[in-house]
Amino acid sequence: MNIEIRKAGFINKGAELMLHAVCQQVRQKYPDALLAMAPIFGGGNQLSEPYTAYFKQAELGLLQKAYYPRYKLQWGDLLSFFPSSLLKMYGIVLDKDLDVVIDTAGFAYTDQWGDASCLELSRCCKKWRKNETKLILLPQAFGPFTSKKNQTAMKIIADQADLIFARDSVSYQHLIGIVGEQSNIKIAPDFTILIKGMLPNDFDIENNKFCLVPNYRMIDKNNAAQSRAYLPFMINCAKYLLKRDQKPFLLIHEGKDDLMLAKQINKAVNNKMPIVKESHPLKIKGIIGNCEGIISSRFHGLVSALSQGIPSLATGWSHKYKMLFADYGCSQGLLDVLMSEAKLYQQIDLVIDHQAKIELRKILLEHAQKIKTTSHLMWQEVFHVID
């Protein structure tokens, strides 16, 4: 059986964490299945760190799905003229060879990213249906869909997909508001909760206790007022945590833009905070799981924290953050970058106070156990459809 894992990646550590989670679950169920992944493309249809991505795919035992979006005639169409034995020799999988496509896009199908992703998936859907390839969209955020192009594309996707899981009730409403209620559209939580982290041997637990995770999306995906306020807000968080001797550090969850923000935050506090740049997503989850607390603007940084009972605060730029905190019974943890300094410090006090942390950890772990059970049930549905 040939299975493509779609929309995963290696720059965004949330996307890479989802990739590891899918590989783990699928290989446990289907040890003989061949897993494939298409090349990762950056802006302007240019390959994004192609060799790095290639070697990371190879390390995970992933075959190469033939794909290049610049041309209407895909590489797969051209390579179909080559002998199948030759393609197998080079580890190349064509669309026509796929039995299942598992889409792991965390948040791609929405007006907030334009219409390219929705249109591309709708075109692929028709081809996969013709080839009798099953399509499953694992839990992810959807919408809103005000664009006519996106609405039309999502109707095609909903009609062709075997299973679609919205990650929250808002995403679900965005979907059924366009396509209506359908038996193949369901709600399930983020599935990375089932994969365990690992703590790097060289990580300094004693001097890195409170984690700050910046996110450049808070600047380029927010309104003007919130964009301007974000960096000063994060600097205030850092200053207060240092003042309270919480031993804060900065953790990079994606690429150079987040690193740039981390350096600016650190410069504002006279470079008193370590900047941790860990490349392995399971080690990032392990680091977060050993923290005393976290203030994160990255969604999967928050999932890794909340699911391990780590007291968490967040800023967010889409509905997915609010719904995540609601899932864990701590909606008060979502912060407004425009809030006053006094209010911010009160919120931080709630996650650094010893007794409050004990009570919060208990609440988070109780919700995490329920979410794990729901996630196992989701995988059972996925495997039922595949079987």
Coordinates of C-alpha atoms in Angstrom, one line a residue:
M1 CA 0.0 0.0 0.0
N2 CA 1.3 3.4 -1.0
I3 CA 0.4 6.4 1.3
E4 CA 1.2 10.0 0.6
I5 CA 1.6 12.3 3.7
R6 CA 0.6 15.7 2.4
K7 CA 1.3 19.2 3.6
A8 CA 3.9 18.2 6.2
G9 CA 7.2 20.0 6.4
F10 CA 10.5 20.5 8.2
I11 CA 10.9 24.3 8.7
N12 CA 7.7 24.7 10.8
K13 CA 8.2 22.3 13.8
G14 CA 4.5 21.9 14.2
A15 CA 4.2 20.5 10.7
E16 CA 7.2 18.2 11.3
L17 CA 5.7 17.1 14.6
M18 CA 2.5 16.1 12.7
L19 CA 4.6 14.2 10.2
H20 CA 6.2 12.2 12.9
A21 CA 2.8 11.5 14.5
V22 CA 1.3 10.2 11.2
C23 CA 4.4 8.0 10.5
Q24 CA 4.2 6.5 14.0
Q25 CA 0.5 5.7 13.8
V26 CA 0.4 4.4 10.2
R27 CA 3.5 2.2 10.6
Q28 CA 2.1 0.7 13.8
K29 CA -1.1 -0.3 11.9
Y30 CA 0.4 -1.0 8.5
P31 CA 4.1 -2.0 8.9
D32 CA 4.4 -2.9 5.3
A33 CA 3.0 0.3 3.9
L34 CA 5.2 2.6 1.8
L35 CA 5.0 6.2 2.9
A36 CA 5.8 9.0 0.4
M37 CA 6.0 12.8 0.6
A38 CA 6.2 15.5 -2.1
P39 CA 9.1 17.9 -2.2
I40 CA 8.6 21.1 -0.1
F41 CA 8.2 24.3 -2.0
G42 CA 8.7 27.8 -0.7
G43 CA 7.5 31.2 -2.0
G44 CA 7.5 31.7 -5.8
N45 CA 7.4 28.0 -6.4
Q46 CA 11.1 27.7 -5.5
L47 CA 12.3 24.6 -3.6
S48 CA 12.7 25.4 0.1
E49 CA 16.0 24.0 1.4
P50 CA 15.7 21.1 -1.0
Y51 CA 18.6 19.0 0.1
T52 CA 17.8 19.4 3.8
A53 CA 14.2 18.3 3.1
Y54 CA 15.4 15.4 1.0
F55 CA 17.7 14.0 3.6
K56 CA 15.2 14.4 6.4
Q57 CA 12.6 12.6 4.3
A58 CA 15.2 9.8 3.7
E59 CA 15.9 9.6 7.5
L60 CA 12.2 9.0 8.0
G61 CA 12.1 6.3 5.3
L62 CA 9.8 8.4 3.1
L63 CA 9.7 7.9 -0.7
Q64 CA 9.6 10.8 -3.1
K65 CA 6.2 11.7 -4.5
A66 CA 6.7 13.2 -8.0
Y67 CA 5.4 16.7 -7.9
Y68 CA 6.3 20.1 -9.3
P69 CA 3.6 22.8 -9.2
R70 CA 5.0 25.2 -11.7
Y71 CA 3.8 23.3 -14.7
K72 CA 0.3 22.2 -15.6
L73 CA 1.8 19.0 -16.9
Q74 CA 3.1 17.4 -13.7
W75 CA 6.4 15.4 -13.3
G76 CA 4.2 12.4 -12.6
D77 CA 2.6 12.7 -16.1
L78 CA 6.1 12.7 -17.7
L79 CA 7.6 10.0 -15.4
S80 CA 4.7 7.7 -16.1
F81 CA 6.5 6.9 -19.4
F82 CA 9.4 5.4 -17.5
P83 CA 9.5 1.7 -16.4
S84 CA 8.0 1.2 -13.0
S85 CA 11.1 -0.8 -12.0
L86 CA 13.3 2.2 -12.7
L87 CA 11.0 4.5 -10.6
K88 CA 11.1 2.0 -7.7
M89 CA 14.8 1.9 -7.9
Y90 CA 15.0 5.6 -7.2
G91 CA 12.2 5.6 -4.7
I92 CA 9.8 7.7 -6.8
V93 CA 6.0 7.4 -6.4
L94 CA 3.5 8.7 -8.9
D95 CA 0.0 9.9 -8.3
K96 CA -1.5 6.9 -10.1
D97 CA 0.3 4.6 -7.6
L98 CA -1.2 6.1 -4.5
D99 CA -3.8 4.2 -2.5
V100 CA -4.3 6.8 0.2
V101 CA -3.5 10.5 0.7
I102 CA -3.4 11.8 4.2
D103 CA -3.5 15.6 4.4
T104 CA -1.8 17.1 7.5
A105 CA -2.2 20.8 6.8
G106 CA -2.4 22.6 10.1
F107 CA -4.1 25.7 8.7
A108 CA -3.9 26.0 4.9
Y109 CA -7.5 26.0 3.7
T110 CA -8.8 29.5 4.6
D111 CA -9.2 33.0 3.1
Q112 CA -6.3 34.1 5.4
W113 CA -3.8 32.3 3.1
G114 CA -5.5 33.3 -0.2
D115 CA -7.1 30.7 -2.6
A116 CA -4.0 28.7 -3.9
S117 CA -4.2 25.9 -1.4
C118 CA -8.0 25.3 -1.7
L119 CA -7.8 25.4 -5.5
E120 CA -4.8 23.1 -5.7
L121 CA -6.4 20.5 -3.4
S122 CA -9.7 20.6 -5.3
R123 CA -7.9 19.9 -8.6
C124 CA -6.0 17.0 -7.0
C125 CA -9.2 15.6 -5.5
K126 CA -10.7 14.9 -8.9
K127 CA -7.6 13.1 -10.1
W128 CA -7.4 11.0 -7.0
R129 CA -11.1 10.0 -7.2
K130 CA -10.5 8.9 -10.8
N131 CA -7.6 6.8 -9.6
E132 CA -9.7 5.4 -6.6
T133 CA -7.3 7.0 -4.2
K134 CA -8.7 7.6 -0.8
L135 CA -8.3 11.2 0.7
I136 CA -8.3 11.8 4.4
L137 CA -7.9 15.3 5.9
L138 CA -6.6 14.9 9.5
P139 CA -7.7 17.4 12.2
Q140 CA -6.9 20.9 11.2
A141 CA -8.3 24.4 11.2
F142 CA -10.5 25.6 8.4
G143 CA -11.9 28.9 7.2
P144 CA -13.3 31.4 7.0
F145 CA -14.4 31.0 3.4
T146 CA -15.8 34.3 2.0
S147 CA -13.9 34.0 -1.3
K148 CA -16.1 32.5 -4.1
K149 CA -13.2 30.5 -5.4
N150 CA -12.5 29.0 -2.0
Q151 CA -16.2 28.2 -1.5
T152 CA -16.4 26.4 -4.8
A153 CA -13.1 24.5 -4.1
M154 CA -14.2 23.4 -0.7
K155 CA -17.5 22.0 -2.0
I156 CA -15.4 19.9 -4.4
I157 CA -13.1 18.8 -1.6
A158 CA -16.0 17.9 0.7
D159 CA -17.6 15.9 -2.1
Q160 CA -14.5 14.0 -3.0
A161 CA -12.8 13.4 0.3
D162 CA -13.4 10.2 2.3
L163 CA -12.9 11.8 5.7
I164 CA -12.4 15.4 6.8
F165 CA -11.7 16.3 10.4
A166 CA -12.1 19.8 11.6
R167 CA -9.9 20.5 14.7
D168 CA -12.5 22.6 16.5
S169 CA -16.2 23.6 16.4
V170 CA -15.5 27.0 14.7
S171 CA -13.6 25.3 11.8
Y172 CA -16.5 22.8 11.6
Q173 CA -19.0 25.6 11.3
H174 CA -16.9 27.3 8.6
L175 CA -17.0 24.0 6.6
I176 CA -20.6 23.0 6.9
G177 CA -21.6 26.7 6.4
I178 CA -20.4 26.1 2.8
V179 CA -21.1 22.5 2.1
G180 CA -23.8 21.5 4.7
E181 CA -23.6 18.7 7.2
Q182 CA -22.1 15.6 5.7
S183 CA -21.3 12.2 7.2
N184 CA -17.6 12.4 6.1
I185 CA -17.1 15.7 8.0
K186 CA -16.3 15.3 11.7
I187 CA -14.6 17.0 14.6
A188 CA -11.4 15.7 16.3
P189 CA -8.6 17.3 18.3
D190 CA -5.0 17.9 17.2
F191 CA -3.4 14.4 16.9
T192 CA 0.2 15.3 18.0
I193 CA -0.9 14.7 21.6
L194 CA -0.3 11.0 21.1
I195 CA 3.4 11.4 20.3
K196 CA 6.0 11.6 23.1
G197 CA 8.7 14.2 23.3
M198 CA 12.4 13.5 24.2
L199 CA 14.6 15.8 26.2
P200 CA 18.0 16.6 24.6
N201 CA 20.9 15.4 26.7
D202 CA 22.6 18.9 26.6
F203 CA 19.5 20.9 27.6
D204 CA 20.1 23.0 30.7
I205 CA 16.9 22.4 32.8
E206 CA 18.1 24.4 35.8
N207 CA 18.7 27.7 33.8
N208 CA 15.9 27.4 31.2
K209 CA 12.6 27.1 33.1
F210 CA 10.1 29.4 31.5
C211 CA 9.7 29.2 27.7
L212 CA 8.9 32.1 25.4
V213 CA 7.9 31.1 21.8
P214 CA 7.6 34.0 19.3
N215 CA 5.7 33.9 16.1
Y216 CA 6.2 36.2 13.1
R217 CA 2.6 35.5 12.0
M218 CA 1.5 37.7 14.9
I219 CA 2.9 40.6 12.8
D220 CA 2.2 39.7 9.2
K221 CA -1.3 38.1 9.8
N222 CA -2.8 40.6 12.3
N223 CA -4.3 44.1 12.0
A224 CA -2.0 47.1 12.2
A225 CA -2.5 47.9 15.9
Q226 CA -1.8 44.3 17.0
S227 CA 1.1 43.9 14.7
R228 CA 2.8 47.0 16.2
A229 CA 2.0 45.9 19.7
Y230 CA 3.3 42.4 19.5
L231 CA 7.1 42.9 19.9
P232 CA 6.7 45.4 22.8
F233 CA 4.3 42.9 24.4
M234 CA 6.7 40.0 24.2
I235 CA 9.5 42.3 25.5
N236 CA 7.3 43.1 28.5
C237 CA 6.7 39.4 29.1
A238 CA 10.5 38.8 29.1
K239 CA 11.3 41.7 31.4
Y240 CA 8.7 40.6 34.0
L241 CA 9.8 37.0 33.9
L242 CA 13.4 38.1 34.5
K243 CA 12.3 40.4 37.3
R244 CA 10.4 37.4 38.9
D245 CA 13.5 35.2 38.5
Q246 CA 11.7 32.7 36.4
K247 CA 14.8 31.9 34.3
P248 CA 13.1 32.5 30.9
F249 CA 14.5 31.4 27.6
L250 CA 13.4 31.8 23.9
L251 CA 12.6 28.8 21.8
I252 CA 12.5 28.9 18.0
H253 CA 9.6 26.9 16.5
E254 CA 10.0 28.1 12.9
G255 CA 12.7 29.6 10.8
K256 CA 14.5 32.9 10.4
D257 CA 11.6 35.3 11.0
D258 CA 10.9 33.8 14.5
L259 CA 14.7 33.9 15.2
M260 CA 14.8 37.6 14.2
L261 CA 12.0 38.3 16.7
A262 CA 13.8 36.3 19.4
K263 CA 17.0 38.3 18.9
Q264 CA 15.0 41.6 19.1
I265 CA 13.3 40.5 22.3
N266 CA 16.6 39.4 23.8
K267 CA 18.4 42.6 22.8
A268 CA 15.7 44.6 24.7
V269 CA 16.7 42.7 27.9
N270 CA 20.4 43.0 27.4
N271 CA 20.7 39.5 26.0
K272 CA 19.9 37.9 29.4
M273 CA 17.9 35.0 27.9
P274 CA 19.3 31.9 26.1
I275 CA 17.9 31.4 22.6
V276 CA 17.3 27.7 22.0
K277 CA 17.3 26.5 18.3
E278 CA 16.5 22.8 18.4
S279 CA 15.9 21.2 15.0
H280 CA 14.2 18.0 16.1
P281 CA 10.4 18.4 16.8
L282 CA 10.3 15.6 19.4
K283 CA 13.1 17.2 21.3
I284 CA 11.3 20.6 21.1
K285 CA 8.3 18.8 22.6
G286 CA 10.6 17.3 25.3
I287 CA 12.0 20.7 26.1
I288 CA 8.5 22.2 26.5
G289 CA 7.4 19.3 28.6
N290 CA 10.1 20.1 31.2
C291 CA 9.4 23.8 31.5
E292 CA 7.7 25.5 34.5
G293 CA 5.5 27.5 32.1
I294 CA 5.2 28.9 28.6
I295 CA 4.1 32.0 26.8
S296 CA 3.7 30.9 23.2
S297 CA 2.4 32.4 19.9
R298 CA 3.0 29.1 18.0
F299 CA 0.0 26.7 18.0
H300 CA 1.9 23.5 18.3
G301 CA 4.1 24.9 20.9
L302 CA 0.9 25.4 22.9
V303 CA -0.4 21.9 22.1
S304 CA 2.9 20.4 23.3
A305 CA 2.6 22.4 26.5
L306 CA -1.0 22.0 27.4
S307 CA -1.0 18.3 26.6
Q308 CA 1.8 17.8 29.1
G309 CA 0.2 19.8 31.8
I310 CA 2.5 22.9 31.4
P311 CA 0.8 26.2 32.6
S312 CA 0.4 28.2 29.4
L313 CA -0.4 31.7 28.2
A314 CA -0.7 32.6 24.5
T315 CA -1.2 35.2 21.9
G316 CA -3.0 34.1 18.7
W317 CA -3.8 35.4 15.2
S318 CA -6.7 33.0 14.3
H319 CA -9.6 31.2 15.9
K320 CA -7.6 28.0 16.4
Y321 CA -5.8 29.4 19.5
K322 CA -9.1 30.3 21.3
M323 CA -10.6 26.9 20.5
L324 CA -7.4 25.1 21.7
F325 CA -7.5 26.7 25.1
A326 CA -11.3 25.9 25.4
D327 CA -10.4 22.3 24.7
Y328 CA -8.2 22.3 27.8
G329 CA -10.6 24.2 30.0
C330 CA -8.4 27.3 30.4
S331 CA -9.8 29.9 28.1
Q332 CA -8.4 32.6 30.3
G333 CA -4.9 31.8 29.1
L334 CA -5.4 33.6 25.7
L335 CA -3.8 37.1 26.0
D336 CA -4.5 40.3 24.1
V337 CA -1.3 42.0 23.0
L338 CA -3.1 45.4 23.5
M339 CA -3.8 44.7 27.2
S340 CA -2.3 46.9 29.9
E341 CA 1.0 46.0 31.5
A342 CA -0.7 45.6 34.9
K343 CA -3.2 43.2 33.5
L344 CA -0.4 41.2 31.7
Y345 CA 1.6 40.9 34.9
Q346 CA -1.5 39.6 36.7
Q347 CA -2.0 37.0 34.1
I348 CA 1.6 35.9 34.3
D349 CA 1.4 35.7 38.1
L350 CA -1.4 33.1 37.7
V351 CA 1.0 30.7 35.9
I352 CA 4.0 31.2 38.1
D353 CA 2.3 31.1 41.5
H354 CA 3.2 27.7 43.0
Q355 CA -0.2 26.7 44.3
A356 CA -2.0 28.0 41.2
K357 CA 0.4 25.9 39.0
I358 CA -0.5 22.7 40.8
E359 CA -4.2 23.3 40.3
L360 CA -3.8 24.3 36.7
R361 CA -1.6 21.2 35.9
K362 CA -4.3 19.0 37.3
I363 CA -7.0 20.6 35.1
L364 CA -4.8 20.4 32.0
L365 CA -3.8 16.7 32.5
E366 CA -7.4 15.7 33.0
H367 CA -8.4 17.3 29.8
A368 CA -5.4 15.9 28.0
Q369 CA -6.4 12.4 28.9
K370 CA -9.9 12.9 27.4
I371 CA -8.4 14.4 24.3
K372 CA -6.0 11.4 23.9
T373 CA -9.0 9.1 24.0
T374 CA -10.8 11.1 21.3
S375 CA -7.6 11.1 19.2
H376 CA -7.4 7.3 19.4
L377 CA -11.0 7.1 18.3
M378 CA -10.2 9.4 15.3
W379 CA -7.4 7.1 14.2
Q380 CA -9.7 4.1 14.4
E381 CA -12.1 5.9 12.0
V382 CA -9.1 6.7 9.7
F383 CA -8.0 3.0 9.6
H384 CA -11.6 1.8 9.1
V385 CA -11.8 4.0 5.9
I386 CA -8.4 2.8 4.7
D387 CA -9.3 -0.8 5.3

